[in-house]
Amino acid sequence: MVESESHYPGGLQTIINLFQALPDEEKREALISYAEQAPKWAPKPGETFDLEDVRKDEECTDTVGVFLKVSPDQRTVFRVSLGPQVQTLTRAMASILCRGLDKALLQDVLEVPGDFVPKIIGADLVRARSHTVYYVLTRMKGIARVYLNRQRVTGNS
């Protein structure tokens, strides 16, 4: 059986390739490293955004803020703020997605399939933590969709 290849923005594809080349133990270490880098992706003082979505959802242990800035050529910049109780895996995915989707086209963000997640964290962890691992991607795609819909309504697309 031939596995069809999904298309991912370049930065995300680079991260996927890195994780696919790692044995399981090194994948775990890399995930912890990405989780530790999460504060780097928090909004900076004075930084402005086109949309902000900060809330505490039932499926997450603490408040998560997703911030989106879109350039005139439709390239995205995401920032994420994470409350202190947010779990390591969610922190890692936030960091991976902020880096992997940095300057990706808005439409490409909306089309990112979730099938990359097991390639990064492994199928066992996906099964054990399924709702957690897709949470940040769902939030990022949601805010991108709201932005695009607002642009269509105002005729600024």
mmCIF file of C-alpha atoms in Angstrom:
data_model
loop_
_atom_site.group_PDB
_atom_site.id
_atom_site.type_symbol
_atom_site.label_atom_id
_atom_site.label_comp_id
_atom_site.label_asym_id
_atom_site.label_seq_id
_atom_site.Cartn_x
_atom_site.Cartn_y
_atom_site.Cartn_z
ATOM 1 C CA MET A 1 0.000 0.000 0.000
ATOM 2 C CA VAL A 2 1.350 3.409 -0.964
ATOM 3 C CA GLU A 3 0.882 6.140 1.608
ATOM 4 C CA SER A 4 -0.222 9.385 0.015
ATOM 5 C CA GLU A 5 1.867 12.376 0.969
ATOM 6 C CA SER A 6 0.119 15.328 2.503
ATOM 7 C CA HIS A 7 1.275 18.837 1.719
ATOM 8 C CA TYR A 8 2.573 20.917 4.608
ATOM 9 C CA PRO A 9 3.997 24.450 4.715
ATOM 10 C CA GLY A 10 7.801 24.324 4.360
ATOM 11 C CA GLY A 11 8.681 25.029 7.989
ATOM 12 C CA LEU A 12 6.299 22.378 9.272
ATOM 13 C CA GLN A 13 7.599 19.856 6.725
ATOM 14 C CA THR A 14 11.150 20.457 7.988
ATOM 15 C CA ILE A 15 10.061 19.712 11.571
ATOM 16 C CA ILE A 16 8.159 16.594 10.460
ATOM 17 C CA ASN A 17 11.245 15.333 8.604
ATOM 18 C CA LEU A 18 13.380 15.896 11.708
ATOM 19 C CA PHE A 19 11.023 13.943 13.969
ATOM 20 C CA GLN A 20 10.581 11.095 11.485
ATOM 21 C CA ALA A 21 14.340 10.567 11.492
ATOM 22 C CA LEU A 22 14.516 10.277 15.296
ATOM 23 C CA PRO A 23 14.158 7.128 17.412
ATOM 24 C CA ASP A 24 11.356 7.273 20.020
ATOM 25 C CA GLU A 25 13.562 8.290 22.954
ATOM 26 C CA GLU A 26 15.013 11.202 20.992
ATOM 27 C CA LYS A 27 11.509 12.198 19.840
ATOM 28 C CA ARG A 28 10.501 12.545 23.496
ATOM 29 C CA GLU A 29 13.602 14.642 24.215
ATOM 30 C CA ALA A 30 12.883 16.839 21.182
ATOM 31 C CA LEU A 31 9.263 17.320 22.299
ATOM 32 C CA ILE A 32 10.459 18.428 25.741
ATOM 33 C CA SER A 33 12.893 20.823 24.078
ATOM 34 C CA TYR A 34 10.096 22.301 21.953
ATOM 35 C CA ALA A 35 7.900 22.603 25.072
ATOM 36 C CA GLU A 36 10.677 24.539 26.813
ATOM 37 C CA GLN A 37 10.823 26.918 23.805
ATOM 38 C CA ALA A 38 7.101 27.761 24.061
ATOM 39 C CA PRO A 39 7.664 31.092 25.903
ATOM 40 C CA LYS A 40 9.596 32.297 22.841
ATOM 41 C CA TRP A 41 6.303 32.220 20.899
ATOM 42 C CA ALA A 42 4.346 34.331 23.398
ATOM 43 C CA PRO A 43 3.213 37.784 22.252
ATOM 44 C CA LYS A 44 5.891 40.431 22.776
ATOM 45 C CA PRO A 45 5.108 43.738 24.525
ATOM 46 C CA GLY A 46 3.768 46.214 21.970
ATOM 47 C CA GLU A 47 3.152 43.554 19.326
ATOM 48 C CA THR A 48 -0.183 44.013 17.521
ATOM 49 C CA PHE A 49 -2.382 41.362 15.946
ATOM 50 C CA ASP A 50 -5.241 41.123 13.491
ATOM 51 C CA LEU A 51 -7.059 38.664 15.754
ATOM 52 C CA GLU A 52 -6.673 37.427 19.319
ATOM 53 C CA ASP A 53 -8.466 34.464 20.884
ATOM 54 C CA VAL A 54 -7.708 33.925 24.576
ATOM 55 C CA ARG A 55 -9.820 31.445 26.507
ATOM 56 C CA LYS A 56 -9.930 28.434 28.798
ATOM 57 C CA ASP A 57 -11.528 25.458 27.063
ATOM 58 C CA GLU A 58 -12.803 22.287 28.691
ATOM 59 C CA GLU A 59 -10.272 20.125 26.827
ATOM 60 C CA CYS A 60 -7.256 22.090 28.070
ATOM 61 C CA THR A 61 -5.939 22.382 31.628
ATOM 62 C CA ASP A 62 -5.414 26.161 31.511
ATOM 63 C CA THR A 63 -5.944 29.292 29.441
ATOM 64 C CA VAL A 64 -4.486 29.351 25.935
ATOM 65 C CA GLY A 65 -4.239 32.482 23.820
ATOM 66 C CA VAL A 66 -3.821 32.282 20.054
ATOM 67 C CA PHE A 67 -2.747 35.485 18.299
ATOM 68 C CA LEU A 68 -2.698 35.958 14.519
ATOM 69 C CA LYS A 69 -1.041 38.590 12.365
ATOM 70 C CA VAL A 70 -1.506 38.432 8.574
ATOM 71 C CA SER A 71 0.729 40.387 6.194
ATOM 72 C CA PRO A 72 -0.604 42.113 3.052
ATOM 73 C CA ASP A 73 0.598 39.113 1.006
ATOM 74 C CA GLN A 74 -1.472 36.778 3.258
ATOM 75 C CA ARG A 75 1.466 35.332 5.217
ATOM 76 C CA THR A 76 0.798 34.406 8.838
ATOM 77 C CA VAL A 77 2.546 34.953 12.130
ATOM 78 C CA PHE A 78 1.158 33.100 15.132
ATOM 79 C CA ARG A 79 1.908 33.745 18.771
ATOM 80 C CA VAL A 80 0.605 31.615 21.625
ATOM 81 C CA SER A 81 0.292 32.389 25.331
ATOM 82 C CA LEU A 82 0.010 29.390 27.619
ATOM 83 C CA GLY A 83 -1.153 29.344 31.218
ATOM 84 C CA PRO A 84 1.143 27.684 33.781
ATOM 85 C CA GLN A 85 -0.976 24.504 33.976
ATOM 86 C CA VAL A 86 -0.829 23.776 30.222
ATOM 87 C CA GLN A 87 0.662 20.317 29.719
ATOM 88 C CA THR A 88 4.069 19.642 28.188
ATOM 89 C CA LEU A 89 2.684 18.047 25.034
ATOM 90 C CA THR A 90 0.403 21.024 24.360
ATOM 91 C CA ARG A 91 3.346 23.384 24.934
ATOM 92 C CA ALA A 92 5.444 21.367 22.489
ATOM 93 C CA MET A 93 2.724 21.389 19.818
ATOM 94 C CA ALA A 94 2.237 25.148 20.262
ATOM 95 C CA SER A 95 5.943 25.737 19.736
ATOM 96 C CA ILE A 96 6.115 23.348 16.762
ATOM 97 C CA LEU A 97 3.114 24.979 15.091
ATOM 98 C CA CYS A 98 4.265 28.558 15.689
ATOM 99 C CA ARG A 99 7.634 27.729 14.160
ATOM 100 C CA GLY A 100 6.302 25.438 11.435
ATOM 101 C CA LEU A 101 3.577 27.832 10.278
ATOM 102 C CA ASP A 102 5.657 31.014 10.555
ATOM 103 C CA LYS A 103 5.118 33.059 7.376
ATOM 104 C CA ALA A 104 2.974 30.309 5.820
ATOM 105 C CA LEU A 105 0.193 31.462 3.520
ATOM 106 C CA LEU A 106 -3.145 31.842 5.297
ATOM 107 C CA GLN A 107 -4.825 29.385 2.921
ATOM 108 C CA ASP A 108 -2.056 26.825 3.510
ATOM 109 C CA VAL A 109 -2.650 27.069 7.277
ATOM 110 C CA LEU A 110 -6.336 26.317 6.756
ATOM 111 C CA GLU A 111 -5.444 23.268 4.671
ATOM 112 C CA VAL A 112 -2.914 21.710 7.076
ATOM 113 C CA PRO A 113 -4.120 18.150 7.673
ATOM 114 C CA GLY A 114 -3.859 16.741 11.170
ATOM 115 C CA ASP A 115 -2.072 13.647 9.881
ATOM 116 C CA PHE A 116 1.322 15.199 10.649
ATOM 117 C CA VAL A 117 0.780 14.830 14.414
ATOM 118 C CA PRO A 118 1.505 11.059 14.641
ATOM 119 C CA LYS A 119 4.587 11.611 12.454
ATOM 120 C CA ILE A 120 5.948 13.941 15.118
ATOM 121 C CA ILE A 121 4.847 12.423 18.418
ATOM 122 C CA GLY A 122 4.235 8.802 17.461
ATOM 123 C CA ALA A 123 1.004 6.838 17.208
ATOM 124 C CA ASP A 124 1.027 5.607 20.834
ATOM 125 C CA LEU A 125 1.067 9.108 22.272
ATOM 126 C CA VAL A 126 -1.636 10.219 19.823
ATOM 127 C CA ARG A 127 -3.886 7.410 21.065
ATOM 128 C CA ALA A 128 -3.197 8.233 24.704
ATOM 129 C CA ARG A 129 -3.596 11.998 24.338
ATOM 130 C CA SER A 130 -5.706 12.423 21.203
ATOM 131 C CA HIS A 131 -7.690 15.504 22.215
ATOM 132 C CA THR A 132 -4.604 17.315 23.537
ATOM 133 C CA VAL A 133 -2.368 16.918 20.509
ATOM 134 C CA TYR A 134 -4.828 18.438 18.050
ATOM 135 C CA TYR A 135 -6.007 21.259 20.326
ATOM 136 C CA VAL A 136 -3.552 23.991 19.254
ATOM 137 C CA LEU A 137 -3.887 23.167 15.539
ATOM 138 C CA THR A 138 -7.670 23.375 15.850
ATOM 139 C CA ARG A 139 -7.415 26.755 17.580
ATOM 140 C CA MET A 140 -4.955 28.134 14.982
ATOM 141 C CA LYS A 141 -7.078 26.989 12.055
ATOM 142 C CA GLY A 142 -10.153 28.420 13.766
ATOM 143 C CA ILE A 143 -8.669 31.893 14.194
ATOM 144 C CA ALA A 144 -7.347 31.814 10.610
ATOM 145 C CA ARG A 145 -10.828 30.902 9.358
ATOM 146 C CA VAL A 146 -12.420 33.757 11.340
ATOM 147 C CA TYR A 147 -9.859 36.181 9.885
ATOM 148 C CA LEU A 148 -10.538 34.995 6.337
ATOM 149 C CA ASN A 149 -14.314 35.207 6.815
ATOM 150 C CA ARG A 150 -14.021 38.761 8.160
ATOM 151 C CA GLN A 151 -11.874 39.718 5.166
ATOM 152 C CA ARG A 152 -14.512 38.347 2.804
ATOM 153 C CA VAL A 153 -17.304 40.237 4.566
ATOM 154 C CA THR A 154 -15.408 43.525 4.417
ATOM 155 C CA GLY A 155 -14.167 42.853 0.871
ATOM 156 C CA ASN A 156 -10.480 43.080 1.820
ATOM 157 C CA SER A 157 -9.361 39.667 0.579
#
